[in-house]
Amino acid sequence: MDNRQKILNLIGLTAKAGKTASGEFSTEKAIKEGKAKLVIVSEEASSNTRKSFTDMCTYYKVPVCSFGGKDELGHAMGKEMRASLAVTDEGLAKAIVTQMNISHMERR
């Protein structure tokens, strides 16, 4: 199994555990309420959406990364297309970041 699939599986696990907020409104709410431990914005999200979440996460000191297509993210969560999601569990957020760092290193 490749790293990309591992990350998507972790996102799926996180969603099943009820530890995600997805969609623009819910993701933004999780960030502002201090519940978001990691924000993932789809690589297909508009530049406006990406900038908005990057700025918001910088302000609230929440790690943010760009990963996956909207279909991929939605499918991993068992939902429709998703341009953004927030992980609200520290441990799961760390596990996803660890996988992303590994896959980031592999791409160099």
Short mmCIF file of N, CA, C and O in Angstrom, two decimals:
data_model
loop_
_atom_site.label_atom_id
_atom_site.label_comp_id
_atom_site.label_asym_id
_atom_site.label_seq_id
_atom_site.Cartn_x
_atom_site.Cartn_y
_atom_site.Cartn_z
N MET A 1 0.86 -1.20 0.00
CA MET A 1 0.00 0.00 0.00
C MET A 1 0.89 1.25 0.00
O MET A 1 1.82 1.35 0.79
N ASP A 2 0.60 2.17 -0.88
CA ASP A 2 1.42 3.37 -0.93
C ASP A 2 1.00 4.36 0.15
O ASP A 2 -0.05 4.22 0.77
N ASN A 3 1.86 5.36 0.35
CA ASN A 3 1.61 6.34 1.42
C ASN A 3 0.34 7.13 1.23
O ASN A 3 -0.34 7.45 2.18
N ARG A 4 0.05 7.48 -0.03
CA ARG A 4 -1.15 8.25 -0.33
C ARG A 4 -2.38 7.50 0.18
O ARG A 4 -3.25 8.07 0.82
N GLN A 5 -2.39 6.18 -0.07
CA GLN A 5 -3.52 5.35 0.38
C GLN A 5 -3.55 5.27 1.90
O GLN A 5 -4.61 5.30 2.51
N LYS A 6 -2.39 5.20 2.53
CA LYS A 6 -2.31 5.15 4.00
C LYS A 6 -2.92 6.43 4.59
O LYS A 6 -3.64 6.38 5.58
N ILE A 7 -2.60 7.57 3.97
CA ILE A 7 -3.13 8.85 4.45
C ILE A 7 -4.65 8.87 4.30
O ILE A 7 -5.37 9.23 5.24
N LEU A 8 -5.13 8.42 3.14
CA LEU A 8 -6.59 8.39 2.91
C LEU A 8 -7.27 7.43 3.90
O LEU A 8 -8.35 7.73 4.41
N ASN A 9 -6.62 6.30 4.19
CA ASN A 9 -7.18 5.36 5.17
C ASN A 9 -7.25 6.00 6.56
O ASN A 9 -8.22 5.80 7.29
N LEU A 10 -6.20 6.74 6.92
CA LEU A 10 -6.20 7.43 8.22
C LEU A 10 -7.32 8.47 8.29
O LEU A 10 -7.97 8.63 9.31
N ILE A 11 -7.53 9.17 7.16
CA ILE A 11 -8.62 10.16 7.12
C ILE A 11 -9.96 9.45 7.30
O ILE A 11 -10.82 9.90 8.04
N GLY A 12 -10.09 8.28 6.66
CA GLY A 12 -11.31 7.48 6.80
C GLY A 12 -11.54 7.04 8.24
O GLY A 12 -12.65 7.13 8.76
N LEU A 13 -10.48 6.56 8.88
CA LEU A 13 -10.54 6.15 10.29
C LEU A 13 -10.96 7.31 11.18
O LEU A 13 -11.79 7.17 12.08
N THR A 14 -10.37 8.46 10.90
CA THR A 14 -10.65 9.67 11.67
C THR A 14 -12.13 10.06 11.53
O THR A 14 -12.79 10.41 12.51
N ALA A 15 -12.63 9.95 10.30
CA ALA A 15 -14.04 10.29 10.05
C ALA A 15 -14.97 9.31 10.77
O ALA A 15 -15.96 9.71 11.39
N LYS A 16 -14.62 7.99 10.70
CA LYS A 16 -15.44 6.97 11.38
C LYS A 16 -15.48 7.19 12.88
O LYS A 16 -16.47 6.91 13.53
N ALA A 17 -14.35 7.68 13.40
CA ALA A 17 -14.26 7.92 14.85
C ALA A 17 -14.98 9.21 15.25
O ALA A 17 -15.06 9.56 16.42
N GLY A 18 -15.49 9.93 14.26
CA GLY A 18 -16.19 11.19 14.54
C GLY A 18 -15.25 12.30 14.95
O GLY A 18 -15.61 13.22 15.68
N LYS A 19 -14.01 12.22 14.47
CA LYS A 19 -12.99 13.20 14.85
C LYS A 19 -12.64 14.14 13.70
O LYS A 19 -11.51 14.62 13.60
N THR A 20 -13.61 14.40 12.81
CA THR A 20 -13.37 15.34 11.72
C THR A 20 -14.52 16.34 11.63
O THR A 20 -15.63 16.07 12.07
N ALA A 21 -14.20 17.46 11.04
CA ALA A 21 -15.21 18.45 10.66
C ALA A 21 -14.91 18.68 9.19
O ALA A 21 -13.76 18.92 8.84
N SER A 22 -15.91 18.54 8.32
CA SER A 22 -15.61 18.70 6.90
C SER A 22 -16.56 19.67 6.23
O SER A 22 -17.65 19.94 6.74
N GLY A 23 -16.11 20.16 5.10
CA GLY A 23 -16.86 21.20 4.43
C GLY A 23 -16.36 22.53 4.96
O GLY A 23 -15.86 22.62 6.09
N GLU A 24 -16.49 23.56 4.15
CA GLU A 24 -15.91 24.86 4.51
C GLU A 24 -16.41 25.42 5.84
O GLU A 24 -15.63 25.82 6.69
N PHE A 25 -17.72 25.41 6.03
CA PHE A 25 -18.30 26.01 7.23
C PHE A 25 -17.85 25.27 8.50
O PHE A 25 -17.38 25.89 9.46
N SER A 26 -17.98 23.95 8.50
CA SER A 26 -17.61 23.15 9.69
C SER A 26 -16.11 23.21 9.98
O SER A 26 -15.70 23.25 11.13
N THR A 27 -15.32 23.21 8.92
CA THR A 27 -13.86 23.28 9.09
C THR A 27 -13.49 24.61 9.74
O THR A 27 -12.73 24.66 10.71
N GLU A 28 -14.07 25.69 9.21
CA GLU A 28 -13.81 27.04 9.75
C GLU A 28 -14.22 27.12 11.21
O GLU A 28 -13.50 27.66 12.06
N LYS A 29 -15.38 26.55 11.54
CA LYS A 29 -15.90 26.56 12.91
C LYS A 29 -14.92 25.82 13.85
O LYS A 29 -14.61 26.30 14.93
N ALA A 30 -14.44 24.65 13.41
CA ALA A 30 -13.51 23.85 14.22
C ALA A 30 -12.22 24.63 14.49
O ALA A 30 -11.68 24.60 15.59
N ILE A 31 -11.75 25.37 13.47
CA ILE A 31 -10.52 26.17 13.64
C ILE A 31 -10.77 27.27 14.67
O ILE A 31 -10.01 27.42 15.63
N LYS A 32 -11.85 28.01 14.49
CA LYS A 32 -12.13 29.15 15.36
C LYS A 32 -12.45 28.75 16.80
O LYS A 32 -12.20 29.50 17.72
N GLU A 33 -12.99 27.54 16.97
CA GLU A 33 -13.31 27.05 18.32
C GLU A 33 -12.11 26.37 18.98
O GLU A 33 -12.20 25.88 20.09
N GLY A 34 -10.99 26.30 18.25
CA GLY A 34 -9.78 25.69 18.80
C GLY A 34 -9.81 24.18 18.83
O GLY A 34 -9.02 23.54 19.51
N LYS A 35 -10.72 23.57 18.08
CA LYS A 35 -10.83 22.11 18.07
C LYS A 35 -9.95 21.46 17.00
O LYS A 35 -9.59 20.30 17.12
N ALA A 36 -9.63 22.20 15.94
CA ALA A 36 -8.85 21.65 14.84
C ALA A 36 -7.39 21.44 15.23
O ALA A 36 -6.75 22.34 15.75
N LYS A 37 -6.89 20.24 15.01
CA LYS A 37 -5.47 19.93 15.28
C LYS A 37 -4.69 19.88 13.98
O LYS A 37 -3.47 19.92 13.97
N LEU A 38 -5.42 19.72 12.87
CA LEU A 38 -4.82 19.68 11.55
C LEU A 38 -5.91 20.01 10.54
O LEU A 38 -7.04 19.54 10.69
N VAL A 39 -5.59 20.82 9.56
CA VAL A 39 -6.54 21.13 8.49
C VAL A 39 -5.96 20.64 7.17
O VAL A 39 -4.79 20.87 6.88
N ILE A 40 -6.79 19.92 6.43
CA ILE A 40 -6.38 19.42 5.12
C ILE A 40 -7.28 20.10 4.08
O ILE A 40 -8.50 20.04 4.18
N VAL A 41 -6.63 20.76 3.13
CA VAL A 41 -7.37 21.42 2.04
C VAL A 41 -7.04 20.68 0.76
O VAL A 41 -5.87 20.38 0.49
N SER A 42 -8.04 20.34 -0.01
CA SER A 42 -7.84 19.62 -1.26
C SER A 42 -6.93 20.38 -2.21
O SER A 42 -6.97 21.61 -2.27
N GLU A 43 -6.12 19.62 -2.95
CA GLU A 43 -5.25 20.23 -3.96
C GLU A 43 -6.09 20.88 -5.06
O GLU A 43 -5.62 21.71 -5.80
N GLU A 44 -7.36 20.46 -5.17
CA GLU A 44 -8.26 20.99 -6.20
C GLU A 44 -9.08 22.19 -5.72
O GLU A 44 -9.83 22.76 -6.49
N ALA A 45 -8.91 22.54 -4.45
CA ALA A 45 -9.67 23.69 -3.92
C ALA A 45 -9.21 24.96 -4.65
O ALA A 45 -8.07 25.04 -5.10
N SER A 46 -10.09 25.92 -4.74
CA SER A 46 -9.73 27.18 -5.41
C SER A 46 -8.61 27.87 -4.65
O SER A 46 -8.44 27.66 -3.46
N SER A 47 -7.86 28.70 -5.36
CA SER A 47 -6.75 29.40 -4.71
C SER A 47 -7.27 30.30 -3.59
O SER A 47 -6.63 30.48 -2.57
N ASN A 48 -8.48 30.82 -3.79
CA ASN A 48 -9.13 31.65 -2.78
C ASN A 48 -9.39 30.85 -1.50
O ASN A 48 -9.10 31.30 -0.39
N THR A 49 -9.93 29.64 -1.66
CA THR A 49 -10.21 28.75 -0.52
C THR A 49 -8.91 28.38 0.18
O THR A 49 -8.82 28.44 1.41
N ARG A 50 -7.89 28.01 -0.60
CA ARG A 50 -6.60 27.63 0.00
C ARG A 50 -6.01 28.79 0.79
O ARG A 50 -5.54 28.61 1.90
N LYS A 51 -6.03 29.99 0.20
CA LYS A 51 -5.48 31.17 0.88
C LYS A 51 -6.26 31.47 2.16
O LYS A 51 -5.68 31.74 3.21
N SER A 52 -7.57 31.39 2.08
CA SER A 52 -8.43 31.66 3.23
C SER A 52 -8.09 30.73 4.39
O SER A 52 -7.90 31.18 5.53
N PHE A 53 -7.97 29.42 4.11
CA PHE A 53 -7.65 28.46 5.17
C PHE A 53 -6.21 28.61 5.66
O PHE A 53 -5.95 28.48 6.85
N THR A 54 -5.29 28.90 4.75
CA THR A 54 -3.89 29.08 5.14
C THR A 54 -3.77 30.27 6.09
O THR A 54 -3.14 30.18 7.14
N ASP A 55 -4.42 31.39 5.73
CA ASP A 55 -4.39 32.58 6.58
C ASP A 55 -5.03 32.31 7.95
O ASP A 55 -4.49 32.69 8.99
N MET A 56 -6.19 31.66 7.92
CA MET A 56 -6.91 31.37 9.16
C MET A 56 -6.10 30.44 10.07
O MET A 56 -5.98 30.67 11.27
N CYS A 57 -5.50 29.39 9.46
CA CYS A 57 -4.70 28.44 10.24
C CYS A 57 -3.43 29.08 10.79
O CYS A 57 -3.01 28.76 11.89
N THR A 58 -2.85 30.00 10.02
CA THR A 58 -1.67 30.71 10.49
C THR A 58 -2.05 31.54 11.72
O THR A 58 -1.36 31.51 12.74
N TYR A 59 -3.16 32.24 11.62
CA TYR A 59 -3.63 33.09 12.72
C TYR A 59 -3.94 32.26 13.97
O TYR A 59 -3.55 32.63 15.08
N TYR A 60 -4.63 31.14 13.80
CA TYR A 60 -5.02 30.30 14.95
C TYR A 60 -3.96 29.25 15.30
O TYR A 60 -4.19 28.39 16.15
N LYS A 61 -2.82 29.29 14.60
CA LYS A 61 -1.70 28.36 14.84
C LYS A 61 -2.12 26.89 14.71
O LYS A 61 -1.84 26.06 15.58
N VAL A 62 -2.78 26.59 13.60
CA VAL A 62 -3.19 25.21 13.31
C VAL A 62 -2.41 24.75 12.08
O VAL A 62 -2.35 25.48 11.09
N PRO A 63 -1.80 23.56 12.14
CA PRO A 63 -1.08 23.07 10.95
C PRO A 63 -2.06 22.89 9.79
O PRO A 63 -3.17 22.40 9.99
N VAL A 64 -1.65 23.28 8.60
CA VAL A 64 -2.51 23.15 7.42
C VAL A 64 -1.69 22.54 6.29
O VAL A 64 -0.50 22.83 6.15
N CYS A 65 -2.31 21.66 5.51
CA CYS A 65 -1.61 21.09 4.37
C CYS A 65 -2.56 20.88 3.21
O CYS A 65 -3.78 20.84 3.40
N SER A 66 -1.99 20.76 2.04
CA SER A 66 -2.76 20.55 0.83
C SER A 66 -2.57 19.09 0.44
O SER A 66 -1.44 18.62 0.35
N PHE A 67 -3.68 18.37 0.26
CA PHE A 67 -3.56 16.95 -0.06
C PHE A 67 -4.82 16.45 -0.76
O PHE A 67 -5.94 16.77 -0.34
N GLY A 68 -4.63 15.66 -1.78
CA GLY A 68 -5.72 14.92 -2.41
C GLY A 68 -6.71 15.74 -3.21
O GLY A 68 -6.78 16.95 -3.10
N GLY A 69 -7.46 15.03 -4.02
CA GLY A 69 -8.54 15.63 -4.79
C GLY A 69 -9.79 15.71 -3.95
O GLY A 69 -9.90 15.03 -2.92
N LYS A 70 -10.75 16.51 -4.37
CA LYS A 70 -12.02 16.64 -3.63
C LYS A 70 -12.74 15.30 -3.55
O LYS A 70 -13.29 14.94 -2.51
N ASP A 71 -12.73 14.56 -4.67
CA ASP A 71 -13.36 13.23 -4.70
C ASP A 71 -12.68 12.28 -3.73
O ASP A 71 -13.34 11.57 -2.98
N GLU A 72 -11.34 12.29 -3.77
CA GLU A 72 -10.55 11.41 -2.90
C GLU A 72 -10.86 11.67 -1.42
O GLU A 72 -11.08 10.73 -0.66
N LEU A 73 -10.84 12.94 -1.04
CA LEU A 73 -11.10 13.30 0.36
C LEU A 73 -12.51 12.91 0.77
O LEU A 73 -12.73 12.33 1.84
N GLY A 74 -13.46 13.24 -0.08
CA GLY A 74 -14.85 12.90 0.21
C GLY A 74 -15.04 11.40 0.32
O GLY A 74 -15.65 10.91 1.26
N HIS A 75 -14.49 10.67 -0.64
CA HIS A 75 -14.62 9.21 -0.66
C HIS A 75 -14.00 8.59 0.60
O HIS A 75 -14.59 7.70 1.20
N ALA A 76 -12.83 9.09 0.98
CA ALA A 76 -12.14 8.57 2.18
C ALA A 76 -13.01 8.75 3.42
O ALA A 76 -12.98 7.93 4.34
N MET A 77 -13.81 9.81 3.43
CA MET A 77 -14.66 10.10 4.59
C MET A 77 -16.06 9.50 4.46
O MET A 77 -16.89 9.66 5.35
N GLY A 78 -16.32 8.85 3.33
CA GLY A 78 -17.63 8.26 3.10
C GLY A 78 -18.68 9.33 2.84
O GLY A 78 -19.85 9.19 3.21
N LYS A 79 -18.27 10.43 2.22
CA LYS A 79 -19.17 11.55 1.93
C LYS A 79 -19.02 11.98 0.48
O LYS A 79 -18.28 11.39 -0.27
N GLU A 80 -19.75 13.06 0.14
CA GLU A 80 -19.61 13.66 -1.19
C GLU A 80 -18.26 14.36 -1.24
O GLU A 80 -17.50 14.36 -0.29
N MET A 81 -17.99 15.04 -2.36
CA MET A 81 -16.73 15.76 -2.51
C MET A 81 -16.50 16.72 -1.34
O MET A 81 -17.43 17.34 -0.86
N ARG A 82 -15.24 16.78 -0.90
CA ARG A 82 -14.87 17.67 0.18
C ARG A 82 -13.63 18.46 -0.22
O ARG A 82 -12.64 17.88 -0.62
N ALA A 83 -13.69 19.79 -0.09
CA ALA A 83 -12.54 20.63 -0.42
C ALA A 83 -11.68 20.87 0.82
O ALA A 83 -10.52 21.24 0.72
N SER A 84 -12.28 20.67 2.01
CA SER A 84 -11.52 20.90 3.24
C SER A 84 -12.05 20.05 4.37
O SER A 84 -13.22 19.68 4.39
N LEU A 85 -11.16 19.75 5.31
CA LEU A 85 -11.58 19.04 6.52
C LEU A 85 -10.61 19.37 7.65
O LEU A 85 -9.46 19.71 7.41
N ALA A 86 -11.13 19.28 8.86
CA ALA A 86 -10.31 19.51 10.05
C ALA A 86 -10.29 18.21 10.85
O ALA A 86 -11.32 17.57 11.01
N VAL A 87 -9.11 17.83 11.32
CA VAL A 87 -8.97 16.67 12.20
C VAL A 87 -8.99 17.22 13.62
O VAL A 87 -8.21 18.12 13.94
N THR A 88 -9.88 16.69 14.47
CA THR A 88 -10.03 17.25 15.82
C THR A 88 -9.38 16.39 16.90
O THR A 88 -9.52 16.67 18.08
N ASP A 89 -8.68 15.33 16.49
CA ASP A 89 -8.00 14.47 17.47
C ASP A 89 -6.49 14.61 17.30
O ASP A 89 -5.97 14.44 16.19
N GLU A 90 -5.81 14.95 18.38
CA GLU A 90 -4.36 15.20 18.36
C GLU A 90 -3.58 13.99 17.84
O GLU A 90 -2.73 14.13 16.97
N GLY A 91 -3.87 12.82 18.36
CA GLY A 91 -3.14 11.60 17.98
C GLY A 91 -3.32 11.26 16.51
O GLY A 91 -2.35 10.93 15.81
N LEU A 92 -4.56 11.33 16.04
CA LEU A 92 -4.83 11.03 14.63
C LEU A 92 -4.20 12.10 13.73
O LEU A 92 -3.68 11.77 12.66
N ALA A 93 -4.24 13.35 14.16
CA ALA A 93 -3.62 14.43 13.38
C ALA A 93 -2.12 14.16 13.24
O ALA A 93 -1.56 14.28 12.15
N LYS A 94 -1.48 13.75 14.33
CA LYS A 94 -0.04 13.46 14.31
C LYS A 94 0.26 12.29 13.38
O LYS A 94 1.24 12.32 12.64
N ALA A 95 -0.59 11.26 13.40
CA ALA A 95 -0.40 10.09 12.54
C ALA A 95 -0.48 10.49 11.07
O ALA A 95 0.33 10.04 10.25
N ILE A 96 -1.43 11.35 10.74
CA ILE A 96 -1.59 11.81 9.35
C ILE A 96 -0.38 12.65 8.93
O ILE A 96 0.19 12.45 7.85
N VAL A 97 0.05 13.56 9.80
CA VAL A 97 1.21 14.41 9.50
C VAL A 97 2.46 13.55 9.30
O VAL A 97 3.23 13.77 8.37
N THR A 98 2.63 12.53 10.13
CA THR A 98 3.78 11.62 10.01
C THR A 98 3.78 10.96 8.64
O THR A 98 4.79 10.94 7.95
N GLN A 99 2.63 10.44 8.22
CA GLN A 99 2.53 9.81 6.90
C GLN A 99 2.80 10.83 5.79
O GLN A 99 3.44 10.51 4.80
N MET A 100 2.29 12.04 5.95
CA MET A 100 2.49 13.06 4.93
C MET A 100 3.96 13.45 4.83
O MET A 100 4.46 13.68 3.73
N ASN A 101 4.65 13.51 5.95
CA ASN A 101 6.07 13.85 5.93
C ASN A 101 6.86 12.75 5.22
O ASN A 101 7.78 13.03 4.47
N ILE A 102 6.46 11.50 5.45
CA ILE A 102 7.13 10.37 4.80
C ILE A 102 6.89 10.46 3.29
O ILE A 102 7.82 10.36 2.51
N SER A 103 5.64 10.70 2.90
CA SER A 103 5.35 10.76 1.47
C SER A 103 5.99 12.00 0.84
O SER A 103 6.40 11.98 -0.31
N HIS A 104 6.12 13.07 1.62
CA HIS A 104 6.77 14.29 1.11
C HIS A 104 8.24 14.01 0.84
O HIS A 104 8.78 14.44 -0.17
N MET A 105 8.87 13.25 1.74
CA MET A 105 10.28 12.92 1.57
C MET A 105 10.48 12.02 0.36
O MET A 105 11.45 12.14 -0.35
N GLU A 106 9.53 11.10 0.14
CA GLU A 106 9.64 10.16 -0.99
C GLU A 106 9.58 10.91 -2.32
O GLU A 106 10.13 10.44 -3.30
N ARG A 107 8.87 12.04 -2.35
CA ARG A 107 8.68 12.77 -3.59
C ARG A 107 9.90 13.59 -4.00
O ARG A 107 9.97 14.10 -5.09
N ARG A 108 10.84 13.77 -3.11
CA ARG A 108 12.01 14.62 -3.41
C ARG A 108 12.90 13.97 -4.45
O ARG A 108 13.03 12.81 -4.56
#
